[in-house]
Amino acid sequence: MKVLVAVKRVVDYNVKVRVKADNSGVDLANVKMSMNPFCEIAVEEAVRLKEKGVATEIVAVAVGPTAAQEQLRTALALGADRAILVETAEELNSLAVAKALKALVDKEQPQLVILGKQAIDSDNNQTGQMLAALTGYAQGTFASKVEVAGDKLNVTREIDGGLQTVALALPAIVTTDLRLNEPRYASLPNIMKAKKKPLETVTPDALGVSTASSVKTVKVEAPAARSAGIKVKSVAELVEKLKNEAKVI
């Protein structure tokens, strides 16, 4: 089984992001960038499937700038066999990324595609579902458990009411939730080996994909600062403030 894993370059989750002075976007100058945490879970799940003897090859893919090679090298260090970067400097929306991934799926013909359920920068939670629609593959989103059973894939999903298990016919697309696994750290020997693993670079044009977007970012603003709360001495005082100051009752 060939497994395709998508990874995204995002601002490290430990970094406190700042908005540019002209409100045109987020300031990325001298900011630490990392692999999206949900994508780390996707890579880990693919590696575990290979360790079980289910997966025979793991292909890590990314759509983004040249610097995204760093995150692909991380995926290679974690256990991916080779990597492909769809290189573009444009700011892409979820549909453009899904179209690029669809072109790679057509080219590579994987039996399983694993993506993080969402990226911590855009927070859209759309690419996996859009890719499933474009390819016509079965999809299991918000996966907390993945099991291969013959030519079927059993995916336990986290839903509002608890857990739901769906059986998917391969090829299929899975998006990962937080409780699917605990990603490993790349060892130094594997980081060194990753430098010699193949990393192919292609352009959207070479794949026949248009990355033009119909959506434009007009303005980016930081959330308004919240005022400090207050303590009340009695229930009567709380009710009075809710009624006369907050005017919610």
Short mmCIF file of C-alpha atoms in Angstrom, two decimals:
data_model
loop_
_atom_site.label_atom_id
_atom_site.label_comp_id
_atom_site.label_asym_id
_atom_site.label_seq_id
_atom_site.Cartn_x
_atom_site.Cartn_y
_atom_site.Cartn_z
CA MET A 1 0.00 0.00 0.00
CA LYS A 2 1.31 3.43 -0.97
CA VAL A 3 0.42 6.18 1.50
CA LEU A 4 0.43 9.87 0.59
CA VAL A 5 0.77 12.27 3.53
CA ALA A 6 0.21 16.02 3.19
CA VAL A 7 2.12 18.40 5.47
CA LYS A 8 1.93 22.17 5.87
CA ARG A 9 4.44 24.80 6.98
CA VAL A 10 2.91 27.01 9.71
CA VAL A 11 4.02 29.36 12.46
CA ASP A 12 5.17 27.26 15.43
CA TYR A 13 2.36 26.80 17.94
CA ASN A 14 4.55 28.19 20.74
CA VAL A 15 4.98 31.53 18.96
CA LYS A 16 2.71 34.45 19.79
CA VAL A 17 1.78 35.81 16.37
CA ARG A 18 1.76 39.53 15.61
CA VAL A 19 -0.19 41.43 12.99
CA LYS A 20 1.73 43.65 10.57
CA ALA A 21 1.51 47.39 11.14
CA ASP A 22 -0.39 47.87 7.88
CA ASN A 23 -2.88 45.10 8.78
CA SER A 24 -2.06 43.23 5.59
CA GLY A 25 -1.36 39.95 7.36
CA VAL A 26 0.65 38.18 10.05
CA ASP A 27 4.26 39.23 10.59
CA LEU A 28 6.44 36.23 9.66
CA ALA A 29 9.82 37.98 9.85
CA ASN A 30 12.23 36.04 12.07
CA VAL A 31 9.39 33.80 13.28
CA LYS A 32 9.97 30.11 13.95
CA MET A 33 8.10 27.92 11.47
CA SER A 34 7.22 24.26 12.01
CA MET A 35 5.14 21.42 10.66
CA ASN A 36 1.45 21.79 11.43
CA PRO A 37 0.75 19.65 14.58
CA PHE A 38 -2.12 17.76 12.93
CA CYS A 39 0.20 16.97 10.00
CA GLU A 40 2.72 15.52 12.47
CA ILE A 41 -0.02 13.14 13.60
CA ALA A 42 -0.71 12.22 9.96
CA VAL A 43 2.96 11.42 9.33
CA GLU A 44 3.16 9.37 12.54
CA GLU A 45 0.11 7.31 11.56
CA ALA A 46 1.59 6.57 8.13
CA VAL A 47 4.88 5.50 9.73
CA ARG A 48 3.04 3.22 12.15
CA LEU A 49 1.19 1.60 9.24
CA LYS A 50 4.54 0.95 7.58
CA GLU A 51 5.97 -0.50 10.79
CA LYS A 52 2.99 -2.90 10.90
CA GLY A 53 3.77 -4.02 7.36
CA VAL A 54 0.57 -2.50 5.96
CA ALA A 55 2.16 0.41 4.09
CA THR A 56 5.02 -0.22 1.66
CA GLU A 57 5.88 3.39 0.75
CA ILE A 58 5.20 6.78 2.34
CA VAL A 59 5.26 9.87 0.14
CA ALA A 60 5.21 13.21 1.99
CA VAL A 61 3.85 16.14 0.00
CA ALA A 62 3.55 19.87 0.63
CA VAL A 63 2.13 22.81 -1.29
CA GLY A 64 3.89 26.07 -0.50
CA PRO A 65 7.10 28.11 -0.71
CA THR A 66 10.64 26.79 -1.17
CA ALA A 67 11.15 26.97 2.60
CA ALA A 68 8.55 24.19 3.02
CA GLN A 69 11.34 21.77 2.09
CA GLU A 70 12.35 22.05 5.74
CA GLN A 71 9.07 20.48 6.87
CA LEU A 72 9.31 17.81 4.18
CA ARG A 73 12.80 16.93 5.42
CA THR A 74 11.29 16.59 8.89
CA ALA A 75 8.70 14.18 7.51
CA LEU A 76 11.51 12.21 5.82
CA ALA A 77 13.37 12.08 9.13
CA LEU A 78 10.26 10.76 10.84
CA GLY A 79 9.99 7.87 8.38
CA ALA A 80 8.66 9.00 4.99
CA ASP A 81 10.49 7.46 2.01
CA ARG A 82 10.42 10.42 -0.39
CA ALA A 83 8.88 13.85 -0.70
CA ILE A 84 7.28 16.13 -3.28
CA LEU A 85 6.97 19.91 -3.01
CA VAL A 86 4.47 21.78 -5.16
CA GLU A 87 6.37 25.04 -5.06
CA THR A 88 4.48 28.32 -5.13
CA ALA A 89 4.93 31.67 -3.43
CA GLU A 90 1.24 32.50 -3.67
CA GLU A 91 -1.07 32.52 -0.65
CA LEU A 92 -3.33 29.56 -1.37
CA ASN A 93 -6.84 28.79 -0.18
CA SER A 94 -8.05 25.30 0.71
CA LEU A 95 -9.49 24.58 -2.74
CA ALA A 96 -6.24 25.47 -4.52
CA VAL A 97 -4.31 23.15 -2.20
CA ALA A 98 -6.87 20.38 -2.73
CA LYS A 99 -6.54 20.74 -6.51
CA ALA A 100 -2.76 20.48 -6.29
CA LEU A 101 -3.05 17.40 -4.06
CA LYS A 102 -5.57 15.91 -6.48
CA ALA A 103 -3.03 16.22 -9.29
CA LEU A 104 -0.45 14.42 -7.14
CA VAL A 105 -2.96 11.70 -6.26
CA ASP A 106 -3.63 11.15 -9.97
CA LYS A 107 0.12 10.92 -10.57
CA GLU A 108 1.10 8.75 -7.60
CA GLN A 109 -2.05 6.59 -7.31
CA PRO A 110 -1.84 6.02 -3.53
CA GLN A 111 -4.25 3.66 -1.80
CA LEU A 112 -4.45 5.93 1.25
CA VAL A 113 -4.13 9.70 1.69
CA ILE A 114 -3.69 11.06 5.23
CA LEU A 115 -4.01 14.73 6.12
CA GLY A 116 -4.28 16.71 9.33
CA LYS A 117 -7.89 17.68 9.94
CA GLN A 118 -6.95 21.39 9.95
CA ALA A 119 -4.03 23.78 9.98
CA ILE A 120 -3.44 25.94 13.05
CA ASP A 121 -2.93 29.08 10.95
CA SER A 122 -5.99 29.20 8.66
CA ASP A 123 -8.01 26.79 10.86
CA ASN A 124 -10.29 25.99 7.90
CA ASN A 125 -10.76 22.20 8.19
CA GLN A 126 -11.59 21.98 4.47
CA THR A 127 -8.74 20.53 2.40
CA GLY A 128 -9.31 16.85 3.21
CA GLN A 129 -13.01 17.03 2.45
CA MET A 130 -12.42 18.97 -0.77
CA LEU A 131 -9.80 16.46 -1.88
CA ALA A 132 -12.25 13.61 -1.27
CA ALA A 133 -14.85 15.40 -3.39
CA LEU A 134 -12.37 16.01 -6.23
CA THR A 135 -11.03 12.44 -6.26
CA GLY A 136 -14.28 10.66 -5.48
CA TYR A 137 -12.51 8.68 -2.74
CA ALA A 138 -14.20 7.56 0.46
CA GLN A 139 -13.34 9.76 3.44
CA GLY A 140 -13.03 9.33 7.20
CA THR A 141 -12.59 12.66 8.95
CA PHE A 142 -11.56 13.46 12.56
CA ALA A 143 -9.99 10.02 12.95
CA SER A 144 -9.03 8.85 16.44
CA LYS A 145 -8.33 5.26 15.35
CA VAL A 146 -7.42 3.72 11.98
CA GLU A 147 -7.38 -0.01 11.24
CA VAL A 148 -6.77 -1.75 7.92
CA ALA A 149 -8.92 -4.86 7.43
CA GLY A 150 -8.25 -6.47 4.06
CA ASP A 151 -9.41 -4.09 1.37
CA LYS A 152 -11.34 -2.01 3.91
CA LEU A 153 -10.28 0.76 6.25
CA ASN A 154 -12.08 1.06 9.59
CA VAL A 155 -11.93 4.63 10.89
CA THR A 156 -13.19 5.63 14.32
CA ARG A 157 -14.34 9.25 14.15
CA GLU A 158 -14.79 11.77 16.94
CA ILE A 159 -18.24 13.35 16.63
CA ASP A 160 -20.39 15.51 18.89
CA GLY A 161 -22.26 12.51 20.26
CA GLY A 162 -19.16 10.42 20.98
CA LEU A 163 -17.48 8.02 18.56
CA GLN A 164 -18.56 6.71 15.16
CA THR A 165 -16.83 3.91 13.23
CA VAL A 166 -17.05 3.87 9.44
CA ALA A 167 -15.78 1.23 7.00
CA LEU A 168 -14.16 2.75 3.93
CA ALA A 169 -13.34 1.04 0.66
CA LEU A 170 -9.80 1.76 -0.52
CA PRO A 171 -8.52 4.06 -1.92
CA ALA A 172 -9.56 6.44 0.85
CA ILE A 173 -8.78 9.75 2.50
CA VAL A 174 -8.36 10.15 6.27
CA THR A 175 -8.01 13.35 8.28
CA THR A 176 -6.42 13.05 11.71
CA ASP A 177 -7.67 14.22 15.09
CA LEU A 178 -5.56 14.89 18.18
CA ARG A 179 -6.15 11.56 19.90
CA LEU A 180 -5.12 9.37 16.96
CA ASN A 181 -1.52 9.02 18.19
CA GLU A 182 1.43 10.72 19.88
CA PRO A 183 3.99 11.84 17.25
CA ARG A 184 7.58 10.72 17.78
CA TYR A 185 10.68 12.89 17.71
CA ALA A 186 13.13 12.52 14.84
CA SER A 187 16.44 11.03 15.95
CA LEU A 188 19.71 12.62 14.89
CA PRO A 189 20.73 9.64 12.69
CA ASN A 190 17.36 9.79 10.90
CA ILE A 191 17.70 13.56 10.43
CA MET A 192 21.05 12.96 8.73
CA LYS A 193 19.63 10.14 6.58
CA ALA A 194 16.71 12.39 5.54
CA LYS A 195 19.15 14.72 3.78
CA LYS A 196 19.87 11.97 1.25
CA LYS A 197 16.27 10.92 0.63
CA PRO A 198 14.72 12.13 -2.67
CA LEU A 199 12.78 15.39 -2.63
CA GLU A 200 11.13 16.35 -5.91
CA THR A 201 10.03 19.90 -6.69
CA VAL A 202 7.25 20.65 -9.17
CA THR A 203 5.16 23.71 -9.99
CA PRO A 204 1.37 24.02 -10.13
CA ASP A 205 1.66 24.81 -13.85
CA ALA A 206 3.56 21.57 -14.44
CA LEU A 207 0.70 19.71 -12.76
CA GLY A 208 -1.87 21.61 -14.82
CA VAL A 209 -3.34 23.22 -11.71
CA SER A 210 -4.55 26.81 -11.39
CA THR A 211 -3.90 28.36 -7.97
CA ALA A 212 -5.87 31.53 -8.70
CA SER A 213 -8.14 32.45 -5.80
CA SER A 214 -11.49 34.20 -5.83
CA VAL A 215 -10.97 35.23 -2.21
CA LYS A 216 -8.84 38.20 -1.16
CA THR A 217 -7.70 39.12 2.34
CA VAL A 218 -8.79 42.72 2.90
CA LYS A 219 -7.59 43.27 6.45
CA VAL A 220 -6.12 41.33 9.37
CA GLU A 221 -6.63 42.51 12.94
CA ALA A 222 -5.57 41.15 16.31
CA PRO A 223 -8.41 40.21 18.68
CA ALA A 224 -9.54 43.03 20.95
CA ALA A 225 -8.05 42.91 24.42
CA ARG A 226 -10.47 41.56 26.99
CA SER A 227 -11.12 43.59 30.11
CA ALA A 228 -10.36 41.99 33.46
CA GLY A 229 -13.18 40.31 35.34
CA ILE A 230 -14.47 41.31 38.75
CA LYS A 231 -15.42 39.43 41.88
CA VAL A 232 -18.80 39.87 43.55
CA LYS A 233 -19.59 39.28 47.23
CA SER A 234 -23.04 37.77 46.89
CA VAL A 235 -25.54 36.24 44.49
CA ALA A 236 -27.70 39.34 44.83
CA GLU A 237 -24.84 41.56 43.65
CA LEU A 238 -24.18 39.18 40.73
CA VAL A 239 -27.81 39.30 39.65
CA GLU A 240 -27.84 43.11 39.95
CA LYS A 241 -24.77 43.45 37.71
CA LEU A 242 -26.07 40.97 35.15
CA LYS A 243 -29.34 42.88 35.02
CA ASN A 244 -28.18 46.50 35.10
CA GLU A 245 -24.61 46.46 33.74
CA ALA A 246 -24.36 43.44 31.42
CA LYS A 247 -28.10 43.64 30.63
CA VAL A 248 -28.30 39.92 29.90
CA ILE A 249 -31.23 39.19 32.19
#
